[in-house]
PDB file of N, CA and C in Angstrom:
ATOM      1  N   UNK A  29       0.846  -1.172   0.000  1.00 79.00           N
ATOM      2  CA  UNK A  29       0.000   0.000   0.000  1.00 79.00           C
ATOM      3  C   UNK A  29       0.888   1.230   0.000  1.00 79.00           C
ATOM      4  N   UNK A  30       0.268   2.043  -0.741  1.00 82.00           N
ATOM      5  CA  UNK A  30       1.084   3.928  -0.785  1.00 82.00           C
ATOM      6  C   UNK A  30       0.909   4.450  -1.109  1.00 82.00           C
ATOM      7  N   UNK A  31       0.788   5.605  -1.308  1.00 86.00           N
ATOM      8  CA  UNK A  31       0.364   6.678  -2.172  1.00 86.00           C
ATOM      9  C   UNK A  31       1.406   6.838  -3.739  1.00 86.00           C
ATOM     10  N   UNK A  32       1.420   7.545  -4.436  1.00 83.00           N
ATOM     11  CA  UNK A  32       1.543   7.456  -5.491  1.00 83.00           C
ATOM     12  C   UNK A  32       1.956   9.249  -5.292  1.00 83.00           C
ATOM     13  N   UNK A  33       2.410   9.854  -6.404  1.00 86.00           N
ATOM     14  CA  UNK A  33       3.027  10.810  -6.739  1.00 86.00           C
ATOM     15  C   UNK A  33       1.681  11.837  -6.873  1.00 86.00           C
ATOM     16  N   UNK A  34       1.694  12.970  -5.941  1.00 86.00           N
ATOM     17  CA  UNK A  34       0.179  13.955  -6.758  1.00 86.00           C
ATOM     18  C   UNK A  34       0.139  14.430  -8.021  1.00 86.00           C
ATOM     19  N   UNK A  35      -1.081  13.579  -8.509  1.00 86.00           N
ATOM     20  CA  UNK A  35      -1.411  14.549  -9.888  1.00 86.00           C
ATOM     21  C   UNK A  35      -1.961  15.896  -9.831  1.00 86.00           C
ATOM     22  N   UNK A  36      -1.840  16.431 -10.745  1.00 85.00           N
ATOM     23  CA  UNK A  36      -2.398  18.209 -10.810  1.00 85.00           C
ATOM     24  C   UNK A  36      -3.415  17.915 -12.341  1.00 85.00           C
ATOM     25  N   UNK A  37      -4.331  18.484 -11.671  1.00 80.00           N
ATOM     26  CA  UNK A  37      -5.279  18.806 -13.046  1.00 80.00           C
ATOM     27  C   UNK A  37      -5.491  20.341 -12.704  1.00 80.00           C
ATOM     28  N   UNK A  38      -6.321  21.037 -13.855  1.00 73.00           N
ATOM     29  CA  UNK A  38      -6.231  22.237 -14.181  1.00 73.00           C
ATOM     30  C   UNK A  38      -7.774  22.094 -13.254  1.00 73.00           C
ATOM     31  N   UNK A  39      -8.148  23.093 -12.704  1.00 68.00           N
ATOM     32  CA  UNK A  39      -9.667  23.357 -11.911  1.00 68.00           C
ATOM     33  C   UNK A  39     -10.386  23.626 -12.455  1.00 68.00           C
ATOM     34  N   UNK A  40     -11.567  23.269 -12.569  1.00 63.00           N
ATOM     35  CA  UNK A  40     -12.643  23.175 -13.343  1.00 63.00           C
ATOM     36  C   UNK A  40     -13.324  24.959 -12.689  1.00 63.00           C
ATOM     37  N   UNK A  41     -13.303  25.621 -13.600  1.00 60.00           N
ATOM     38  CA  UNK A  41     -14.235  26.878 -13.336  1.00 60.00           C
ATOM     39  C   UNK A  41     -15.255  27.289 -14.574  1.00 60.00           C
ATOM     40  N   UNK A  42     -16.301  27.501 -13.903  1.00 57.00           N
ATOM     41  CA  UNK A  42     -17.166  28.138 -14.478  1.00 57.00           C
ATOM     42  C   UNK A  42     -17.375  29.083 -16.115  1.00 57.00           C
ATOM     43  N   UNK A  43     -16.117  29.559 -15.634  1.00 54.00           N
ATOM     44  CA  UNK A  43     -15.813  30.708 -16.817  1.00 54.00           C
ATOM     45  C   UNK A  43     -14.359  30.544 -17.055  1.00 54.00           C
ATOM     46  N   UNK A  44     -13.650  29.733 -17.804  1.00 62.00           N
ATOM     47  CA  UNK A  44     -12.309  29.912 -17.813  1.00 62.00           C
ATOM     48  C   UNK A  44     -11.911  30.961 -18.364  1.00 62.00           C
ATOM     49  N   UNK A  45     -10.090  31.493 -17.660  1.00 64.00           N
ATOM     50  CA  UNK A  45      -9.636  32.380 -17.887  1.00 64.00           C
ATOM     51  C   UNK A  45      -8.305  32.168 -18.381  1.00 64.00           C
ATOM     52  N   UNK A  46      -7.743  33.429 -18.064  1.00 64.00           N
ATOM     53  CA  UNK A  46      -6.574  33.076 -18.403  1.00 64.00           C
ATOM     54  C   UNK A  46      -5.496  32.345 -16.943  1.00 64.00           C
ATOM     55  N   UNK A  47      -6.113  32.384 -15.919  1.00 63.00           N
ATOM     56  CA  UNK A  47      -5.764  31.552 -14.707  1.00 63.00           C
ATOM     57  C   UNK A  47      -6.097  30.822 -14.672  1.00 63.00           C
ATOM     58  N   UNK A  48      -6.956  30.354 -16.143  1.00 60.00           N
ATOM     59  CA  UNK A  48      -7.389  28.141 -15.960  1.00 60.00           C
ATOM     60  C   UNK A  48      -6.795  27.404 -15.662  1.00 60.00           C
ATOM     61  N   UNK A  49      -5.307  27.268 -16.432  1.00 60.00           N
ATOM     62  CA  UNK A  49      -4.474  26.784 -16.108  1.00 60.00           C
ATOM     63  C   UNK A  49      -3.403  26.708 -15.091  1.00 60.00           C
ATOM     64  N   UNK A  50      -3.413  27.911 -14.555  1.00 66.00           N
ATOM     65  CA  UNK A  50      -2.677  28.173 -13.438  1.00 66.00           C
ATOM     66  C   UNK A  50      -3.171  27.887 -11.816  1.00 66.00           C
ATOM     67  N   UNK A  51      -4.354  27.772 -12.089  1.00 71.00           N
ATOM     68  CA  UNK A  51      -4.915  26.861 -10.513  1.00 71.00           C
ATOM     69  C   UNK A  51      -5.439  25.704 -11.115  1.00 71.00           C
ATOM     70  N   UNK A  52      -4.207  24.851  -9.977  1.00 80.00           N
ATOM     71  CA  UNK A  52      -4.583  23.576 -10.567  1.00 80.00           C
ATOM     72  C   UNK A  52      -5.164  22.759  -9.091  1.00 80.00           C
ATOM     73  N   UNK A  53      -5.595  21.747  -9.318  1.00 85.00           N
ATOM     74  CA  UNK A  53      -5.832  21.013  -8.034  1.00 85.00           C
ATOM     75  C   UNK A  53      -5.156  19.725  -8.182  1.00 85.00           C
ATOM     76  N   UNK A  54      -4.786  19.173  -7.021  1.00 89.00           N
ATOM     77  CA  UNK A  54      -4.429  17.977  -6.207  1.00 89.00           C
ATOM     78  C   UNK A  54      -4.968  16.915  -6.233  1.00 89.00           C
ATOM     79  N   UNK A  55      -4.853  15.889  -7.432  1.00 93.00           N
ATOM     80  CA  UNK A  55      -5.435  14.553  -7.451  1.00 93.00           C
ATOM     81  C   UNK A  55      -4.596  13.458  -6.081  1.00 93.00           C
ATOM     82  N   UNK A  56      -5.042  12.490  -5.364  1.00 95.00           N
ATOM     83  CA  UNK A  56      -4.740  11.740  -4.288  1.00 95.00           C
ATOM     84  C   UNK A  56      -4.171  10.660  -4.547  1.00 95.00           C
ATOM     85  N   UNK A  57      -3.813   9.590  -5.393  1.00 95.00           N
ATOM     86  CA  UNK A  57      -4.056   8.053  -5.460  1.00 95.00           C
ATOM     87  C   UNK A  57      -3.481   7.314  -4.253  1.00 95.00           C
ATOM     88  N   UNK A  58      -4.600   6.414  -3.789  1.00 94.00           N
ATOM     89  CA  UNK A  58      -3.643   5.642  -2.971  1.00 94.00           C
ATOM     90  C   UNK A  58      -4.359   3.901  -3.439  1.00 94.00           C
ATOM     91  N   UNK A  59      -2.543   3.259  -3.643  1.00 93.00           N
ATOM     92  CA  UNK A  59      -3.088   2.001  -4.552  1.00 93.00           C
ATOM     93  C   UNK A  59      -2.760   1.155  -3.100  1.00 93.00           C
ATOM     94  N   UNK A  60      -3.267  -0.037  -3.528  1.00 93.00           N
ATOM     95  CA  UNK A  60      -3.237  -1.356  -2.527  1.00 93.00           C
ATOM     96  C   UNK A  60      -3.411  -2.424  -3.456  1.00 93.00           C
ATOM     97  N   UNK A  61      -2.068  -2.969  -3.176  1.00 91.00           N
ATOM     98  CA  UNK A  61      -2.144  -4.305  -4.319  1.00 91.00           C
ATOM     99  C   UNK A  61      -2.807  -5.717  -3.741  1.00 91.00           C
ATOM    100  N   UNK A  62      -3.064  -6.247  -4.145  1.00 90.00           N
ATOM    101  CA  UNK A  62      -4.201  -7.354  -4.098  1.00 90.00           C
ATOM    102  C   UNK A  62      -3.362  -8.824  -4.213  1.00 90.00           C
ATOM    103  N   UNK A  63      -2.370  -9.115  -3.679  1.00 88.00           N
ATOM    104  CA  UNK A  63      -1.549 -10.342  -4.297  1.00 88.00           C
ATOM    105  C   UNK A  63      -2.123 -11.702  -4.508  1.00 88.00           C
ATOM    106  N   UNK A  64      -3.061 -11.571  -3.968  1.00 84.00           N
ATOM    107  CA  UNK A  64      -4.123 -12.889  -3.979  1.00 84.00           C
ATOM    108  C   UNK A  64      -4.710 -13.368  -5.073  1.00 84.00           C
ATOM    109  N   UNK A  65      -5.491 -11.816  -5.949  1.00 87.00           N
ATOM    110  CA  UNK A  65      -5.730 -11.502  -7.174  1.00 87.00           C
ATOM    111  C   UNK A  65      -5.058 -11.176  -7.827  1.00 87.00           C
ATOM    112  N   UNK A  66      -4.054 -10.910  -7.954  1.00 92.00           N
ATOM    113  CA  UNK A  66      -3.314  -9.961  -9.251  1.00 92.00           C
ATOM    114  C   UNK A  66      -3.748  -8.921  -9.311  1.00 92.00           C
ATOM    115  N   UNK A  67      -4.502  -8.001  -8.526  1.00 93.00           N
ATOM    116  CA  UNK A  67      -5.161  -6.449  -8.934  1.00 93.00           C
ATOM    117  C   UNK A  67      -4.775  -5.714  -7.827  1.00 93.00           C
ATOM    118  N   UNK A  68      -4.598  -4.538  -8.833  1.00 94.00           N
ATOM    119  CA  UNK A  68      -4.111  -3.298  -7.787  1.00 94.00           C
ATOM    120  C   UNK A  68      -5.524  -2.011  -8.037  1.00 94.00           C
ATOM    121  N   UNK A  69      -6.188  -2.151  -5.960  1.00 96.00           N
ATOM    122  CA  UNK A  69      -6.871  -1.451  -5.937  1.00 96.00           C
ATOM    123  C   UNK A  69      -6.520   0.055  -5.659  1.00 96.00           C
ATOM    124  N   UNK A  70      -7.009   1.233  -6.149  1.00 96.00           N
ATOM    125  CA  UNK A  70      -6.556   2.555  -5.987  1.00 96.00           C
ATOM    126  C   UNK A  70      -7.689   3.200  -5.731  1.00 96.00           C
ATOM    127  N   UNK A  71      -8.062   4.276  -4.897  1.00 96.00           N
ATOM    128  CA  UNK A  71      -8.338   5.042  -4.253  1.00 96.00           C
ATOM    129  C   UNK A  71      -8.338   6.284  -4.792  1.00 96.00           C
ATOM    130  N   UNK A  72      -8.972   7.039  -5.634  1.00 96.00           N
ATOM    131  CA  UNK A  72      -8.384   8.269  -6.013  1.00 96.00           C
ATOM    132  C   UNK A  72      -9.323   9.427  -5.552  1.00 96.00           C
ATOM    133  N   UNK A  73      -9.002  10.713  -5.057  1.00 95.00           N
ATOM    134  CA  UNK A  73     -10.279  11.504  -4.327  1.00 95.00           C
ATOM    135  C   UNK A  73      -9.049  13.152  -4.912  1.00 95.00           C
ATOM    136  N   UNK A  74      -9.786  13.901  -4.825  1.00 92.00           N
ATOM    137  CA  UNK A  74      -9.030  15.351  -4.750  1.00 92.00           C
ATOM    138  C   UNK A  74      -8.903  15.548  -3.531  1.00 92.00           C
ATOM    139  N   UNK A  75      -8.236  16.833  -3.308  1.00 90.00           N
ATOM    140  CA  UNK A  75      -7.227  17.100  -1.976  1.00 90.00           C
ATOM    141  C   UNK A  75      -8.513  18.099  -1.415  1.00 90.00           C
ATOM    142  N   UNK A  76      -9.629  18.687  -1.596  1.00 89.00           N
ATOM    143  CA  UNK A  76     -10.360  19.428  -1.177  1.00 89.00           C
ATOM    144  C   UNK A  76     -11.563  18.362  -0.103  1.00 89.00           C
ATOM    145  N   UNK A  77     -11.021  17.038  -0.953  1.00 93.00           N
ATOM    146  CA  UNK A  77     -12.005  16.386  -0.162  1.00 93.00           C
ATOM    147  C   UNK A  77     -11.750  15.370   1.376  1.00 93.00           C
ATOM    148  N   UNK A  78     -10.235  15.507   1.389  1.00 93.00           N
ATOM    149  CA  UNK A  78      -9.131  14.708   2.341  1.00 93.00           C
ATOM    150  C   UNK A  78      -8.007  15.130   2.339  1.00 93.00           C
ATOM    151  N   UNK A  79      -6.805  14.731   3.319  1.00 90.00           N
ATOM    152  CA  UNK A  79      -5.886  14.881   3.026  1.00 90.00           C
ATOM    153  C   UNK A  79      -5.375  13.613   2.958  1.00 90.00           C
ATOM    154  N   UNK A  80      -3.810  13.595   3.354  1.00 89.00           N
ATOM    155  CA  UNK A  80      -2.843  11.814   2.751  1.00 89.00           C
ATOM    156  C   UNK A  80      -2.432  11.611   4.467  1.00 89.00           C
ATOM    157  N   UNK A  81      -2.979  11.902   5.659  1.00 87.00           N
ATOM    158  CA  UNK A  81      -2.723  11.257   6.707  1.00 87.00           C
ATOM    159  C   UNK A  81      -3.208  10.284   7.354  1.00 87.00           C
ATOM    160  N   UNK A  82      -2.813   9.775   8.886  1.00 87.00           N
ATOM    161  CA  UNK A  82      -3.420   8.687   8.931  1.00 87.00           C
ATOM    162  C   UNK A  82      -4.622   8.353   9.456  1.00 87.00           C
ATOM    163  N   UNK A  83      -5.844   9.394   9.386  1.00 90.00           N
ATOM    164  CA  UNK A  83      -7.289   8.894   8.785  1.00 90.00           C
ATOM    165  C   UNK A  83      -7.608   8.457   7.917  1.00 90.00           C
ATOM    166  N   UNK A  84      -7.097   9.015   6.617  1.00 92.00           N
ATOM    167  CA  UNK A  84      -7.613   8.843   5.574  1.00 92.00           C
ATOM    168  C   UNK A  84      -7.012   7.241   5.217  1.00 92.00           C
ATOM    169  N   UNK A  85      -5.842   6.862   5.661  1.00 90.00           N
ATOM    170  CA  UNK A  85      -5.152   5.466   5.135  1.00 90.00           C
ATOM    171  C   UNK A  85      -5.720   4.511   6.300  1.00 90.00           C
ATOM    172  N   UNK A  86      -6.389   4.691   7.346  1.00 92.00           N
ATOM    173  CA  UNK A  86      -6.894   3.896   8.005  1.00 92.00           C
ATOM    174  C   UNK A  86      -8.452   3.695   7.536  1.00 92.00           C
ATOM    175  N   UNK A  87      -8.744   4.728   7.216  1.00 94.00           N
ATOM    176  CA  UNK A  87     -10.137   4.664   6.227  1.00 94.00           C
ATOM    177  C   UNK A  87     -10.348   3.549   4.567  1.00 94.00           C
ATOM    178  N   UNK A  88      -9.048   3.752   4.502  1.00 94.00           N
ATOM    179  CA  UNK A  88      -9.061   3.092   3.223  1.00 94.00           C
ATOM    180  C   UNK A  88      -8.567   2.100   3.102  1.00 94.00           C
ATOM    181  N   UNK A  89      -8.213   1.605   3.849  1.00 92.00           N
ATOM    182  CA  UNK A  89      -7.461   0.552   4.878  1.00 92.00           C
ATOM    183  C   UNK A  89      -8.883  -0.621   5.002  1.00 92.00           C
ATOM    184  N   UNK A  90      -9.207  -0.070   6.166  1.00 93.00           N
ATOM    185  CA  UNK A  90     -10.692  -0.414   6.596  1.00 93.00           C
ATOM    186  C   UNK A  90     -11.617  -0.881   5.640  1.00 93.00           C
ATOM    187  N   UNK A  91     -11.842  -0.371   4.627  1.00 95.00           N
ATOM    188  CA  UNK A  91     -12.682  -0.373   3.424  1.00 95.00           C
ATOM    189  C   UNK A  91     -12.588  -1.387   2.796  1.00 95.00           C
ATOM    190  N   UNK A  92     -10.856  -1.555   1.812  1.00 94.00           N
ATOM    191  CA  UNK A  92     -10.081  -2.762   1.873  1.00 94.00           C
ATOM    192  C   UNK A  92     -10.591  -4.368   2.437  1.00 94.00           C
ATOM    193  N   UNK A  93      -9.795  -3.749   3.447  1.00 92.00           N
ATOM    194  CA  UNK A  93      -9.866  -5.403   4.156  1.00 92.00           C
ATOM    195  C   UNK A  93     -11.225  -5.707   4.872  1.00 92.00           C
ATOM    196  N   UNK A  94     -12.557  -4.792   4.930  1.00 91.00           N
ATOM    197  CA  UNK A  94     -13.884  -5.330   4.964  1.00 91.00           C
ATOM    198  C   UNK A  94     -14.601  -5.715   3.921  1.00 91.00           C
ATOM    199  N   UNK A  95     -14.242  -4.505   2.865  1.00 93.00           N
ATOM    200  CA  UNK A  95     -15.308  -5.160   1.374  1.00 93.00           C
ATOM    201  C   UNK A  95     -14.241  -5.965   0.543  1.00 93.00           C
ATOM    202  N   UNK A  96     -13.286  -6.076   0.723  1.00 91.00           N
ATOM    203  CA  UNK A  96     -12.557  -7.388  -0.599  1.00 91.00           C
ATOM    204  C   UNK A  96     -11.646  -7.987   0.243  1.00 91.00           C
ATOM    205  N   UNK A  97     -11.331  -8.085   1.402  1.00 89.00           N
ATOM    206  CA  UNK A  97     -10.334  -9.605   2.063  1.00 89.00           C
ATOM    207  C   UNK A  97     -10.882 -10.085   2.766  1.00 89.00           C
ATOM    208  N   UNK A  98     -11.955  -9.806   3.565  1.00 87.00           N
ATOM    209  CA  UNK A  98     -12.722 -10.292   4.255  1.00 87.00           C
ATOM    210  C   UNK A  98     -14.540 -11.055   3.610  1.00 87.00           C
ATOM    211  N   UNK A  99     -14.233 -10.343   2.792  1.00 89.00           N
ATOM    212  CA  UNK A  99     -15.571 -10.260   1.878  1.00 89.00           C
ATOM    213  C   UNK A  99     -15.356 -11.367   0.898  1.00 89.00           C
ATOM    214  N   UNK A 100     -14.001 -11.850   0.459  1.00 87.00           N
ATOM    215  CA  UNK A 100     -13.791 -12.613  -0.285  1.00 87.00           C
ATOM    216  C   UNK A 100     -13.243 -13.876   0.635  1.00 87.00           C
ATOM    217  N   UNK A 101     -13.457 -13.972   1.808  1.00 87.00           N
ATOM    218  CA  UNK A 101     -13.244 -15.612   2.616  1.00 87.00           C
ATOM    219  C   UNK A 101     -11.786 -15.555   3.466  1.00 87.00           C
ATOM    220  N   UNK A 102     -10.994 -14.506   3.332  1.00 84.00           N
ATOM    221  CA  UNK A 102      -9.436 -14.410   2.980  1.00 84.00           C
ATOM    222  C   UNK A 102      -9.678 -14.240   4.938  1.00 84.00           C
ATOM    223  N   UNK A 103      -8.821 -15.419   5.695  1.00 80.00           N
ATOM    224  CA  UNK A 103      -8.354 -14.771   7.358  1.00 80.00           C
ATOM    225  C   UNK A 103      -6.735 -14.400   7.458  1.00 80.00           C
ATOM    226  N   UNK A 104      -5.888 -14.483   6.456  1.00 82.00           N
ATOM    227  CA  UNK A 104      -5.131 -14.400   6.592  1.00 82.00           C
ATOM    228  C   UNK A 104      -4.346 -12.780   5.796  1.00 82.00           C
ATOM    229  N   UNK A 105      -3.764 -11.320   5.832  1.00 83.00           N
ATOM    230  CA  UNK A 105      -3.546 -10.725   5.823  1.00 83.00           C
ATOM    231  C   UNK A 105      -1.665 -10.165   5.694  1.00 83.00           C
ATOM    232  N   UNK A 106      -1.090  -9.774   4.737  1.00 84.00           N
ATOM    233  CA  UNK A 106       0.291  -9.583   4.759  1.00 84.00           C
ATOM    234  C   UNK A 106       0.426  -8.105   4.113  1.00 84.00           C
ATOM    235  N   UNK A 107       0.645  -7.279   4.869  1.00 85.00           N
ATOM    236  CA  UNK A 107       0.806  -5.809   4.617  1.00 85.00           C
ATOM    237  C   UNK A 107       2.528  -5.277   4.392  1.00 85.00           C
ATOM    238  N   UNK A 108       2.663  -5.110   2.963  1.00 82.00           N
ATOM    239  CA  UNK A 108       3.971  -4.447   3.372  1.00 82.00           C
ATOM    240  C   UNK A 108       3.740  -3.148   3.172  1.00 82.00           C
ATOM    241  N   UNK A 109       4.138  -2.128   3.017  1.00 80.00           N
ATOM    242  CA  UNK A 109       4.326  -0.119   2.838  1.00 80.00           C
ATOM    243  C   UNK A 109       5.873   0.349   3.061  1.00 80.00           C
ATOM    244  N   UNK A 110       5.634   1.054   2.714  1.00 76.00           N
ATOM    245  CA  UNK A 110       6.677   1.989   2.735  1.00 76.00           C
ATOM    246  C   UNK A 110       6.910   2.900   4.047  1.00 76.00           C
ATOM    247  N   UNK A 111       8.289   3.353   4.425  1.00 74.00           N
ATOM    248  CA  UNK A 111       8.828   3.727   5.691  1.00 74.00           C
ATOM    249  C   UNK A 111       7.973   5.412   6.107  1.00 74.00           C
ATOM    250  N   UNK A 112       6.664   5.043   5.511  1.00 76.00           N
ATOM    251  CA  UNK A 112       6.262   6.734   5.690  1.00 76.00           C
ATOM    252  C   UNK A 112       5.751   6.441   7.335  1.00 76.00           C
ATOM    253  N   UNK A 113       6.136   7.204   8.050  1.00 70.00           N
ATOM    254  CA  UNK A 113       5.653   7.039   9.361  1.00 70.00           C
ATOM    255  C   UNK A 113       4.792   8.120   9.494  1.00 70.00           C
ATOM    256  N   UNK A 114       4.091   9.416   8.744  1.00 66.00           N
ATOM    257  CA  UNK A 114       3.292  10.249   8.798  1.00 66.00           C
ATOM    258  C   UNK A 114       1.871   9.290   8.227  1.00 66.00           C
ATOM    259  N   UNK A 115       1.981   7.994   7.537  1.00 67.00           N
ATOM    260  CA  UNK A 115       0.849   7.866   6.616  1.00 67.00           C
ATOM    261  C   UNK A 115       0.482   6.202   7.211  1.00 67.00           C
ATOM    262  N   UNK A 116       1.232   5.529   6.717  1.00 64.00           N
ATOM    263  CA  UNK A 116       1.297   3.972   6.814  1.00 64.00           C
ATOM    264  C   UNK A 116       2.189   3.166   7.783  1.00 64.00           C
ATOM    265  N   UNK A 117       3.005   3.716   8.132  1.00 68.00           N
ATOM    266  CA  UNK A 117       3.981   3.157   9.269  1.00 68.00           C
ATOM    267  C   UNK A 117       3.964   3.681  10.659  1.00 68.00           C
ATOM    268  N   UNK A 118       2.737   3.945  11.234  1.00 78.00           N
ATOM    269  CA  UNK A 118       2.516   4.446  12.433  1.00 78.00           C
ATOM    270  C   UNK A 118       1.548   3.561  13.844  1.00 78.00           C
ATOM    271  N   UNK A 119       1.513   4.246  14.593  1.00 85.00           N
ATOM    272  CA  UNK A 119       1.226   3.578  16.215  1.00 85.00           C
ATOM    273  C   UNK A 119      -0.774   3.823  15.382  1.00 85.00           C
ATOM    274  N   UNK A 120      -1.230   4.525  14.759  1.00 87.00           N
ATOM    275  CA  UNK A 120      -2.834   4.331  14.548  1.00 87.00           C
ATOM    276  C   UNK A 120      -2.985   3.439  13.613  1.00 87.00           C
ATOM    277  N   UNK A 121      -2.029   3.126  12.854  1.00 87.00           N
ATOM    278  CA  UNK A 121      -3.052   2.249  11.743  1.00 87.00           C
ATOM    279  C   UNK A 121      -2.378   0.678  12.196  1.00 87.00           C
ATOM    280  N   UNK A 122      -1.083   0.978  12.927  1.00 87.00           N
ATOM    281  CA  UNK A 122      -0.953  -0.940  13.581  1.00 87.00           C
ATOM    282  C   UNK A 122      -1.958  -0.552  14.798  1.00 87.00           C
ATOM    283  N   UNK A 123      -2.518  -0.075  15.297  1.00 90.00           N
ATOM    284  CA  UNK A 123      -3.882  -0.194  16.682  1.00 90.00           C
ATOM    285  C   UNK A 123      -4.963  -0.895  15.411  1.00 90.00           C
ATOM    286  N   UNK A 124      -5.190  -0.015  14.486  1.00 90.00           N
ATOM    287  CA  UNK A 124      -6.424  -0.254  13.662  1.00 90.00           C
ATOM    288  C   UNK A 124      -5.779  -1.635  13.245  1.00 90.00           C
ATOM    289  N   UNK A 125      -5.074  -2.265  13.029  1.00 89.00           N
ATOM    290  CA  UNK A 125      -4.750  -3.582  12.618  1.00 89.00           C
ATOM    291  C   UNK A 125      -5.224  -4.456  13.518  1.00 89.00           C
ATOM    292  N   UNK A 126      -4.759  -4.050  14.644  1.00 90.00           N
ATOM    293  CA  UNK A 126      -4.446  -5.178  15.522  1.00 90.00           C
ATOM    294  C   UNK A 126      -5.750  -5.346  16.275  1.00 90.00           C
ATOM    295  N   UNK A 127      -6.828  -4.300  16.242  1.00 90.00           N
ATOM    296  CA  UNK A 127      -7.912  -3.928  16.302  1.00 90.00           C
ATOM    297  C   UNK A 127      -8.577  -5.090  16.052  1.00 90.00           C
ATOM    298  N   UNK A 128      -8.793  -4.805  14.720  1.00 87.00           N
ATOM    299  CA  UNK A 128      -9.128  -5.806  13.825  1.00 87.00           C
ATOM    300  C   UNK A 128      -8.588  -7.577  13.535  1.00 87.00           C
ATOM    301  N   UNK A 129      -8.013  -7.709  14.284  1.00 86.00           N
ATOM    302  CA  UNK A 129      -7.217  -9.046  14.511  1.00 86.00           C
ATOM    303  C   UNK A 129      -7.927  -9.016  15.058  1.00 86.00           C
ATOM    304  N   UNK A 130      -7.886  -8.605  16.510  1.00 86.00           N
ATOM    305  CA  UNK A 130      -8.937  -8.866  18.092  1.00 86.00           C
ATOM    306  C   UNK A 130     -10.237  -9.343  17.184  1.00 86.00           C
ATOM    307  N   UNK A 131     -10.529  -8.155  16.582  1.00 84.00           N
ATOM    308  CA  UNK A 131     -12.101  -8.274  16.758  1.00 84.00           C
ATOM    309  C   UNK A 131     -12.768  -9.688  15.758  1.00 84.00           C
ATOM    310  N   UNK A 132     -12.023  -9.641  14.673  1.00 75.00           N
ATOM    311  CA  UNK A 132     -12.038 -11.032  14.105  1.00 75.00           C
ATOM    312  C   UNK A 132     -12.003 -12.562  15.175  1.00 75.00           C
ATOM    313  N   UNK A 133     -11.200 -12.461  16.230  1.00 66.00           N
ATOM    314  CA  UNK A 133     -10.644 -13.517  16.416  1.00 66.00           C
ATOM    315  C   UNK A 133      -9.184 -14.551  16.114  1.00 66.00           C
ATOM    316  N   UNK A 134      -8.694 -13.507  15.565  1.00 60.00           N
ATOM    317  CA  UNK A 134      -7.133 -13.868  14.704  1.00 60.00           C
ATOM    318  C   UNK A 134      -6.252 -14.512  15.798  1.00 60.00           C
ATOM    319  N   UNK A 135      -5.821 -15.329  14.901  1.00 56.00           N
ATOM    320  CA  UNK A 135      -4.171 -15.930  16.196  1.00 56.00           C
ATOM    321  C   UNK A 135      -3.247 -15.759  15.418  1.00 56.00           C
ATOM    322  N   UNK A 136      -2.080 -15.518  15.974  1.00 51.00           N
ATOM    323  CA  UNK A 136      -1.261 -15.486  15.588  1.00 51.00           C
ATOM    324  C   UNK A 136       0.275 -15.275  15.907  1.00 51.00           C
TER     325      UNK A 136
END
């Protein structure tokens, strides 16, 4: 799981100007690969609507592993990420893990 590089699109206004192009907005992606399936799920939202901390990756997190690993029979779970400790490598989203172990019933 990680985020991906921000895209910029040009902002959609009403009346374009000659600042159409010059305010741009903040596309999000955050992918999560699927090794089970072969598919990489992504997440994509603008920056007006979230930001890239760790709500939003525990949110999407959550989402994840209730509607497609859990949803698809799967008790078993292997997360790798990247060393971001602002996003994915932190003390809230291993609670929200381990959370979720508990609450399943997981051993391990």
């Amino acid at each position: 799981m990680d985020f991906s590089q921000n895209l910029t699109l040009p902002s959609v206004s009403a009346t374009p100007s000659q600042w159409y192009f010059l305010s741009l907005v903040n596309v999000y992606l955050f992918g999560i690969y699927y090794a089970n399936k072969n598919i990489q799920y992504n997440y994509v939202y603008e920056e007006s609507v979230a930001g890239k901390g760790t709500d939003e990756v525990n949110s999407m997190l959550f989402h994840f592993i209730q509607k497609i690993v859990v949803a698809n029979g799967h008790q078993k779970l292997t997360i790798y990420a990247d060393n971001c400790g602002g996003q994915n490598k932190n003390n809230f989203v291993v609670k929200m893990l381990l959370g979720l172990a508990r609450e399943s019933g997981a051993k391990g």
